[in-house]
Amino acid sequence: MSTTDTVETHEFQAEVSRLLHMMVRSVYSDTEIFLRELISNASDACDRLRYAALTDDSLLDGEADFRITVALDAGGRTITISDNGIGMDRDDLIAHLGTIARSGTANFMEQLTGDAQKDVSLIGQFGVGFYSAFMVADHVDVVSRKAGTQDAFKWSSDGQGGYTIEPADRGARGTDITLHIREGETESAFLDINRLRQIVTTYSDHIGFPIHLSEAKDGVVDEEESVNKGSALWTRSKSDVTEEQYTEFYRHVGHAFDEPAVTLHYRAEGMIEYSAVLFVPETQPMDLFDPARKPRVKLYVKRVFITDDTGELIPGYLRFLRGVIDSEDLPLNISREMLQNNPVVARIRKAVTGRVLSALEDKAKKEPEAFDKIWNAFGPVIKEGLYEDAERREPLLNLVRFRSTASDGWTSLEGYVSRMKEGQDAIYYVSASDPDAARNSPHLEGFASRGIEVLLFSDPVDDFWLSMVDAFDDKPFKSVTQGAADLSTLGETDASDETPATETDALIAALKEALGDAVADIRTTD
């Protein structure tokens, strides 16, 4: 960092520099999503202030109505997105806009391929939507004043090597993000008020705060117009929400670019009341295998955002879920400690987990090919539940899928049992580092010669859940590599595969002589 009078100059974190290099030079088919991402961030800022004001209403400073404004100045080639949310101070600007401060950074960087077209699609999975502004802007200014403070600061960058921070003026709390639109046919298209209106209604209609649109002409600002419904999507009836709106809401709450593989929208009434809109993604979120195993479903209480760290609401093995749960029964001032011990939270967790597993099982029955794609992405994570969730073990055993020697695709345990040989009383499996290694294990020879199917276990979690699960449908799990398997009652081997006894005896004698005391015994097995 260097300082000239009151202007500080900072270098970007290495990961940000690489990301911005990719963004500025990308030709991305959906560059218009920059507006969705910035509006989404503005919505989050309003949510966070509304929650903080529950314990300190002075932060509102008499202005309790939240709003987001998109202002166009076509002559000056600028688009400004403003909010009156929680705002940022100097340290926040450095932390949030100068670094990628989120778990999974290393994983994100490792997945960059060097192909800008492919790499930019990773941005949503990682949740760095602010930087999408540089797809259309050659310079970005951020002026922000944190709620409860009097000082404002300006963050500026051209998306190259670094950024500057200096004191600024802002009459009230909140943030203004001004994009200086690059010269170019694609970028210039966004300097059209009708185009901006269409983008907002397409991508951000579900935002729970009013979004106003205005245009400056010859220095005069037109009257602002409200362009979104401004009602929380989860409060609407399912019949009033389109698939496109569900998709955009998923991308908003999940900071994602893909589409949801499963959408679950319902309202629970009775002993506990809550609304839920939950999504199973198509692709793995970047932090899926982060050791913290934190679920990212957002918790609201009476439509007030509380937290997106919802480990008490969602079990770790469903941490890939994205969406919102809004409770009517929890207190608005609930703390992290209260969440951990609240019986209402425990009941919601139980109900939500059951709903999600039922939805996945329904998907597996009705759309097996679509479920196979879900299992490809999240199977190893879901299997963690076999180890840690004894109450849900039975439905999870019905849900889990495995590779097997019977086919190249996935199979359920129910399917395996239905194909068991007459006289077979166990579910056989072999463990290895990957499916190919398991399929090529020499321990399979005796089973293959008798046509006995063997499951191929290759996920690290398989070693853990097997210690907690003895059987399925009263059929015990047995490893083909541990102990002597008696296959004599399970069909004859192909005679051409058998080795004459005299040759086997000679081999054993030679091995014993060569190995001596290095082995306790050498014997044949089935």
XYZ file of C-alpha atoms in Angstrom:
526
model
C 0.000 0.000 0.000
C 1.138 3.537 -0.719
C -0.395 6.836 0.415
C -0.416 10.209 -1.367
C -2.074 12.802 0.870
C -5.407 11.082 1.564
C -5.450 8.676 -1.405
C -4.322 5.141 -0.644
C -3.168 2.849 -3.454
C -3.454 -0.922 -2.947
C -2.542 -3.936 -5.029
C -5.162 -6.588 -5.622
C -4.774 -9.969 -4.013
C -3.197 -12.340 -6.559
C -6.409 -14.336 -6.981
C -8.410 -11.171 -7.692
C -5.890 -9.966 -10.286
C -6.176 -13.244 -12.126
C -9.950 -13.195 -11.917
C -10.195 -9.619 -13.208
C -7.812 -10.395 -16.058
C -10.202 -13.167 -17.036
C -13.311 -11.008 -16.639
C -12.085 -7.991 -18.611
C -10.951 -10.123 -21.534
C -13.898 -12.498 -21.621
C -16.573 -12.523 -24.273
C -19.413 -13.925 -22.211
C -22.805 -14.557 -23.768
C -24.696 -13.278 -20.705
C -22.809 -10.095 -19.835
C -26.116 -8.617 -18.670
C -25.853 -10.663 -15.458
C -23.555 -7.955 -14.055
C -26.699 -6.026 -13.113
C -28.272 -9.041 -11.456
C -25.152 -9.592 -9.340
C -24.883 -5.979 -8.219
C -28.590 -5.768 -7.371
C -28.261 -9.032 -5.450
C -25.389 -7.566 -3.416
C -27.460 -4.436 -2.730
C -30.323 -6.628 -1.517
C -27.954 -8.474 0.824
C -26.728 -5.132 2.225
C -30.315 -4.112 3.032
C -31.016 -7.515 4.589
C -27.987 -7.264 6.842
C -28.855 -3.794 8.074
C -32.438 -4.763 8.799
C -31.130 -7.609 10.969
C -28.492 -5.453 12.710
C -31.159 -2.833 13.491
C -33.114 -5.366 15.549
C -30.594 -4.828 18.345
C -29.552 -1.259 17.478
C -32.292 0.749 15.814
C -30.078 3.844 15.802
C -28.373 2.333 12.743
C -31.489 3.180 10.730
C -31.098 6.859 11.568
C -34.785 7.480 10.930
C -34.751 5.837 7.485
C -36.433 2.448 7.835
C -37.622 2.052 4.224
C -35.067 0.118 2.210
C -34.671 0.623 -1.519
C -32.380 -0.041 -4.460
C -31.931 2.392 -7.338
C -30.494 1.862 -10.819
C -29.633 5.221 -12.417
C -28.614 5.571 -16.064
C -26.662 8.474 -17.523
C -26.287 7.535 -21.180
C -24.512 10.785 -22.033
C -21.911 10.230 -19.342
C -21.801 6.484 -20.131
C -22.452 5.479 -16.519
C -24.799 3.155 -14.659
C -25.051 3.606 -10.882
C -26.533 0.992 -8.546
C -27.377 2.477 -5.144
C -28.771 1.056 -1.911
C -29.418 2.322 1.613
C -28.224 -0.873 3.264
C -25.526 -1.457 5.839
C -22.728 0.157 3.814
C -18.961 -0.304 4.150
C -16.139 1.521 5.848
C -12.498 1.641 4.696
C -11.601 -1.753 6.126
C -14.737 -3.350 4.664
C -13.895 -2.017 1.193
C -10.433 -3.570 1.383
C -11.759 -6.858 2.759
C -14.719 -7.236 0.399
C -13.466 -5.682 -2.829
C -9.712 -6.236 -2.683
C -9.632 -9.908 -1.735
C -11.617 -13.057 -2.334
C -12.390 -13.705 1.305
C -14.219 -16.993 1.128
C -13.339 -20.623 1.728
C -12.493 -22.516 -1.415
C -10.232 -19.881 -2.977
C -7.515 -22.401 -3.784
C -10.057 -24.786 -5.288
C -11.443 -21.982 -7.423
C -8.041 -21.020 -8.782
C -7.148 -24.647 -9.499
C -10.226 -25.043 -11.690
C -9.369 -22.120 -13.963
C -8.462 -23.588 -17.336
C -7.092 -20.582 -19.180
C -10.104 -20.642 -21.500
C -11.853 -17.366 -20.620
C -15.187 -18.525 -22.024
C -15.205 -21.574 -19.734
C -13.551 -19.919 -16.762
C -16.075 -17.119 -16.435
C -18.834 -19.673 -15.813
C -17.075 -20.585 -12.569
C -17.613 -17.111 -11.150
C -21.165 -17.739 -9.989
C -20.210 -21.029 -8.343
C -17.580 -19.204 -6.338
C -19.703 -16.187 -5.484
C -17.594 -13.269 -6.673
C -20.352 -11.499 -8.561
C -19.114 -7.958 -7.867
C -16.232 -8.464 -10.267
C -18.677 -9.167 -13.097
C -18.967 -5.359 -13.340
C -15.667 -5.346 -15.215
C -17.207 -7.323 -18.069
C -18.888 -4.097 -19.208
C -17.001 -1.319 -17.393
C -13.471 -0.051 -17.854
C -13.624 1.730 -14.505
C -15.694 1.214 -11.350
C -16.197 3.636 -8.459
C -17.720 2.553 -5.141
C -18.753 5.222 -2.622
C -19.973 3.845 0.676
C -20.858 4.981 4.170
C -21.343 2.400 6.880
C -24.492 2.599 9.009
C -23.794 4.253 12.356
C -20.771 6.214 11.085
C -20.275 9.677 9.622
C -17.364 8.968 7.281
C -17.696 7.814 3.678
C -14.988 6.335 1.470
C -14.465 5.922 -2.260
C -13.004 2.763 -3.814
C -11.867 3.065 -7.452
C -10.325 0.640 -9.912
C -9.870 0.050 -13.623
C -9.671 -3.690 -13.024
C -5.980 -3.861 -13.831
C -3.343 -4.081 -11.106
C -4.931 -2.458 -8.086
C -7.321 0.080 -6.590
C -7.404 3.317 -4.610
C -9.291 4.350 -1.484
C -9.906 7.909 -0.384
C -12.349 9.872 1.785
C -15.629 10.813 0.070
C -18.969 12.488 0.688
C -22.273 10.628 1.042
C -25.215 12.203 2.810
C -26.545 8.984 4.296
C -25.655 5.336 4.877
C -25.414 2.916 1.960
C -23.434 2.285 -1.192
C -23.245 3.713 -4.720
C -21.523 1.578 -7.366
C -20.867 3.554 -10.551
C -19.879 1.666 -13.693
C -18.129 3.639 -16.433
C -19.246 1.641 -19.469
C -16.553 0.691 -21.979
C -16.727 1.828 -25.592
C -18.013 -1.104 -27.616
C -21.113 -2.347 -29.359
C -21.995 -4.925 -26.684
C -21.316 -2.652 -23.718
C -23.073 0.359 -25.249
C -26.290 -1.642 -25.506
C -26.658 -1.289 -21.742
C -26.950 2.502 -22.051
C -30.613 2.037 -22.948
C -33.244 2.483 -20.243
C -35.526 -0.115 -21.844
C -32.729 -2.697 -21.851
C -32.051 -2.075 -18.157
C -35.773 -2.348 -17.344
C -35.943 -5.681 -19.158
C -32.876 -7.016 -17.301
C -34.262 -6.037 -13.897
C -37.680 -7.580 -14.514
C -36.089 -10.743 -15.915
C -33.437 -11.383 -13.277
C -34.418 -9.429 -10.162
C -38.212 -9.355 -10.020
C -38.123 -11.560 -6.908
C -35.974 -9.148 -4.857
C -37.834 -8.262 -1.662
C -36.953 -4.563 -1.768
C -38.303 -2.045 -4.291
C -35.969 -1.457 -7.226
C -36.303 1.978 -8.822
C -35.071 2.925 -12.290
C -34.222 6.437 -13.415
C -32.490 8.159 -16.334
C -30.598 11.433 -16.556
C -31.146 13.484 -19.715
C -29.312 16.760 -20.229
C -28.513 16.835 -16.547
C -32.145 16.330 -15.510
C -33.151 13.071 -13.771
C -36.469 11.582 -14.856
C -38.947 10.509 -12.208
C -38.039 7.144 -10.776
C -40.192 4.138 -11.594
C -40.531 0.929 -9.572
C -39.768 -2.060 -11.779
C -40.066 -5.155 -9.574
C -42.843 -6.773 -7.560
C -40.854 -6.300 -4.348
C -42.401 -9.312 -2.600
C -40.371 -12.236 -1.273
C -40.732 -15.151 -3.676
C -41.202 -17.724 -0.907
C -44.309 -15.871 0.296
C -46.044 -16.340 -3.041
C -48.166 -19.299 -4.101
C -46.387 -21.898 -6.221
C -48.907 -21.300 -8.984
C -47.831 -17.640 -9.152
C -44.136 -18.429 -9.698
C -42.741 -19.431 -13.086
C -39.822 -21.777 -13.710
C -37.811 -18.801 -14.942
C -38.469 -16.951 -11.677
C -37.422 -19.991 -9.648
C -34.207 -20.203 -11.672
C -33.353 -16.554 -11.141
C -34.149 -16.781 -7.435
C -31.848 -19.800 -7.169
C -29.079 -17.877 -8.905
C -29.683 -14.953 -6.548
C -29.548 -16.881 -3.257
C -26.907 -19.347 -4.440
C -24.724 -16.874 -6.367
C -24.835 -19.460 -9.137
C -24.887 -19.474 -12.914
C -26.356 -22.946 -13.508
C -29.962 -24.116 -13.173
C -31.486 -26.027 -10.240
C -31.804 -29.784 -10.681
C -34.568 -30.000 -8.050
C -36.846 -27.225 -6.778
C -38.778 -27.636 -3.523
C -41.284 -24.907 -2.556
C -43.756 -25.445 0.273
C -45.266 -23.968 3.412
C -45.503 -25.934 6.652
C -48.384 -25.204 9.003
C -49.378 -26.713 12.323
C -47.162 -27.008 15.405
C -44.482 -25.046 13.579
C -44.936 -22.662 10.675
C -42.303 -21.910 8.096
C -41.917 -21.403 4.366
C -39.143 -22.949 2.331
C -37.797 -22.618 -1.180
C -34.894 -25.041 -1.585
C -32.815 -26.019 -4.579
C -30.477 -28.877 -5.458
C -27.879 -27.425 -7.861
C -26.870 -29.031 -11.130
C -23.162 -28.573 -10.428
C -20.999 -28.695 -7.338
C -20.575 -25.422 -5.414
C -16.927 -24.496 -5.016
C -16.930 -24.967 -1.247
C -18.653 -28.377 -1.291
C -15.655 -30.177 0.194
C -14.516 -27.376 2.477
C -13.678 -28.924 5.895
C -16.120 -26.580 7.641
C -19.026 -28.349 5.848
C -21.235 -25.260 6.204
C -24.716 -25.281 4.649
C -25.563 -22.082 2.745
C -29.363 -21.978 3.052
C -30.505 -18.544 4.268
C -32.601 -18.299 7.435
C -35.251 -15.580 7.671
C -37.599 -14.889 10.561
C -40.838 -13.166 9.530
C -39.086 -12.127 6.283
C -36.119 -10.601 8.131
C -32.759 -12.082 7.139
C -30.971 -13.698 10.113
C -28.019 -15.740 8.850
C -26.684 -17.850 5.974
C -24.625 -20.060 8.307
C -27.372 -22.594 8.959
C -25.599 -25.669 10.298
C -28.353 -26.061 12.902
C -31.085 -26.115 10.237
C -29.480 -28.221 7.525
C -27.365 -31.355 8.158
C -23.827 -31.266 6.820
C -24.511 -34.007 4.292
C -27.068 -31.737 2.570
C -24.765 -28.696 2.526
C -25.074 -28.410 -1.265
C -28.648 -27.124 -0.853
C -29.330 -23.499 -1.691
C -32.426 -21.483 -0.866
C -34.400 -19.857 1.949
C -36.218 -20.974 5.087
C -38.488 -18.363 6.696
C -39.810 -19.161 10.184
C -42.871 -17.616 11.829
C -42.075 -19.085 15.265
C -38.499 -18.052 15.999
C -37.805 -14.731 17.787
C -36.421 -11.958 15.604
C -33.488 -11.396 17.942
C -32.370 -15.027 17.910
C -28.620 -15.474 18.349
C -26.214 -18.170 17.142
C -26.239 -19.714 20.625
C -30.039 -19.746 20.697
C -30.133 -21.419 17.284
C -28.013 -24.281 18.572
C -30.417 -25.130 21.401
C -33.812 -24.061 20.080
C -36.434 -26.868 19.847
C -38.192 -25.080 16.965
C -34.961 -25.185 14.966
C -34.601 -28.906 15.707
C -38.142 -29.593 14.458
C -37.607 -27.528 11.310
C -34.333 -29.386 10.647
C -36.068 -32.751 10.986
C -38.959 -31.738 8.739
C -36.777 -30.112 6.065
C -34.366 -33.065 5.947
C -37.264 -35.486 5.473
C -38.758 -33.336 2.708
C -35.479 -33.087 0.819
C -34.756 -36.818 1.008
C -38.315 -37.578 -0.139
C -37.908 -35.177 -3.071
C -34.630 -36.857 -4.057
C -36.186 -40.313 -3.816
C -39.107 -39.136 -5.945
C -36.629 -37.785 -8.509
C -34.804 -41.117 -8.537
C -38.019 -43.033 -9.257
C -39.524 -40.702 -11.853
C -36.380 -39.384 -13.570
C -33.562 -41.889 -12.963
C -31.232 -40.343 -15.543
C -31.625 -36.885 -14.004
C -31.041 -38.346 -10.545
C -27.861 -40.052 -11.761
C -26.485 -36.599 -12.640
C -27.335 -35.378 -9.135
C -25.624 -38.422 -7.674
C -22.531 -37.824 -9.823
C -22.250 -34.369 -8.272
C -23.281 -34.992 -4.674
C -23.224 -38.749 -4.008
C -20.104 -38.780 -1.806
C -21.578 -35.977 0.324
C -24.994 -37.603 0.718
C -23.312 -40.842 1.835
C -21.896 -38.952 4.829
C -25.435 -39.167 6.208
C -25.176 -42.951 6.481
C -22.471 -42.422 9.075
C -23.853 -39.476 11.035
C -27.662 -39.631 10.764
C -28.937 -42.835 12.341
C -32.535 -41.601 12.242
C -32.448 -41.180 8.466
C -30.318 -44.235 7.704
C -33.108 -46.303 6.147
C -34.269 -43.678 3.606
C -30.619 -42.894 2.840
C -29.890 -46.558 2.141
C -32.790 -46.532 -0.312
C -31.353 -43.425 -1.950
C -27.627 -44.193 -2.270
C -26.175 -45.449 -5.547
C -23.038 -47.462 -6.348
C -21.015 -48.668 -9.291
C -20.991 -52.435 -9.666
C -19.551 -55.252 -11.762
C -22.979 -55.793 -13.330
C -23.004 -52.576 -15.393
C -21.225 -49.313 -16.108
C -24.005 -47.193 -14.592
C -25.287 -46.623 -11.075
C -27.237 -49.215 -9.112
C -29.282 -49.023 -5.933
C -29.019 -51.500 -3.089
C -32.580 -52.591 -3.848
C -31.523 -53.306 -7.419
C -28.513 -55.295 -6.232
C -30.609 -57.429 -3.877
C -33.115 -58.174 -6.646
C -30.272 -59.624 -8.761
C -28.653 -61.748 -6.045
C -27.921 -65.384 -6.903
C -29.973 -68.187 -5.377
C -28.339 -69.061 -2.088
C -26.489 -65.723 -1.835
C -26.996 -64.239 1.623
C -24.619 -61.231 1.557
C -24.006 -58.014 -0.358
C -20.436 -58.234 -1.636
C -18.255 -55.184 -2.198
C -14.673 -54.312 -3.000
C -12.948 -51.079 -1.949
C -10.320 -49.234 -3.974
C -9.052 -45.720 -4.649
C -11.186 -45.313 -7.791
C -13.851 -47.303 -9.711
C -11.390 -48.577 -12.341
C -9.027 -49.919 -9.705
C -11.950 -51.605 -7.945
C -13.204 -53.120 -11.209
C -9.748 -54.547 -11.961
C -9.191 -56.052 -8.512
C -7.962 -59.695 -8.705
C -10.239 -60.455 -5.742
C -13.182 -60.303 -8.154
C -12.104 -63.291 -10.262
C -13.926 -65.975 -8.270
C -17.085 -63.867 -8.088
C -16.979 -62.993 -11.776
C -16.574 -66.630 -12.785
C -19.768 -67.474 -10.894
C -21.671 -64.413 -12.146
C -21.910 -62.852 -8.683
C -22.310 -59.077 -8.680
C -19.922 -57.033 -6.549
C -20.380 -53.360 -5.587
C -17.414 -51.063 -6.261
C -16.661 -48.699 -3.368
C -14.221 -45.897 -4.153
C -15.291 -42.866 -2.072
C -13.283 -42.169 1.104
C -16.523 -41.932 3.087
C -17.306 -45.600 2.284
C -14.781 -46.717 4.890
C -16.651 -44.723 7.552
C -20.306 -45.510 6.948
C -19.648 -49.237 6.683
C -18.578 -49.181 10.327
C -22.100 -47.969 11.219
C -24.219 -49.999 8.775
C -24.237 -53.776 9.102
C -26.808 -54.772 6.512
C -29.486 -53.774 4.023
C -32.739 -55.740 3.800
C -31.241 -58.217 6.293
C -28.342 -58.864 3.907
C -24.963 -58.133 5.541
C -22.235 -56.239 3.708
C -19.160 -58.398 3.094
C -15.834 -57.341 1.627
C -14.397 -59.695 -0.995
C -10.888 -58.861 0.297
C -11.405 -59.779 3.940
C -11.638 -63.385 5.015
C -12.346 -66.469 2.997
C -15.591 -66.227 1.048
C -17.324 -69.589 0.624
C -18.630 -69.456 -2.933
C -19.061 -73.185 -3.361
C -22.833 -72.925 -2.909
C -23.238 -70.088 -5.410
C -22.851 -71.821 -8.748
C -20.085 -73.532 -10.657
C -17.147 -71.782 -12.240
C -16.365 -72.029 -15.919
C -14.233 -75.186 -16.305
C -11.918 -73.383 -18.710
C -11.039 -70.974 -15.910
C -9.935 -73.657 -13.474
C -6.300 -74.562 -12.871
C -5.403 -78.278 -12.428
C -4.786 -79.168 -8.780
C -1.299 -80.526 -9.506
C -0.222 -77.197 -10.965
C -1.721 -75.293 -8.024
C 0.092 -77.544 -5.524
C 3.361 -77.014 -7.360
C 2.862 -73.234 -7.360
C 2.140 -73.172 -3.622
C 5.244 -75.280 -2.898
C 7.411 -72.950 -4.974
C 6.005 -69.860 -3.268
C 6.543 -71.297 0.208
C 10.136 -72.125 -0.617
C 10.785 -68.677 -2.069
C 9.065 -66.686 0.701
C 9.967 -68.825 3.689
C 9.114 -67.168 7.011
C 7.921 -63.974 5.307
C 4.385 -65.441 5.195
C 2.455 -67.548 7.698
C 0.710 -69.667 5.083
C -0.224 -69.889 1.434
C -3.555 -71.386 0.411
C -6.097 -71.337 -2.364
C -9.427 -69.526 -2.159
C -12.632 -69.661 -4.143
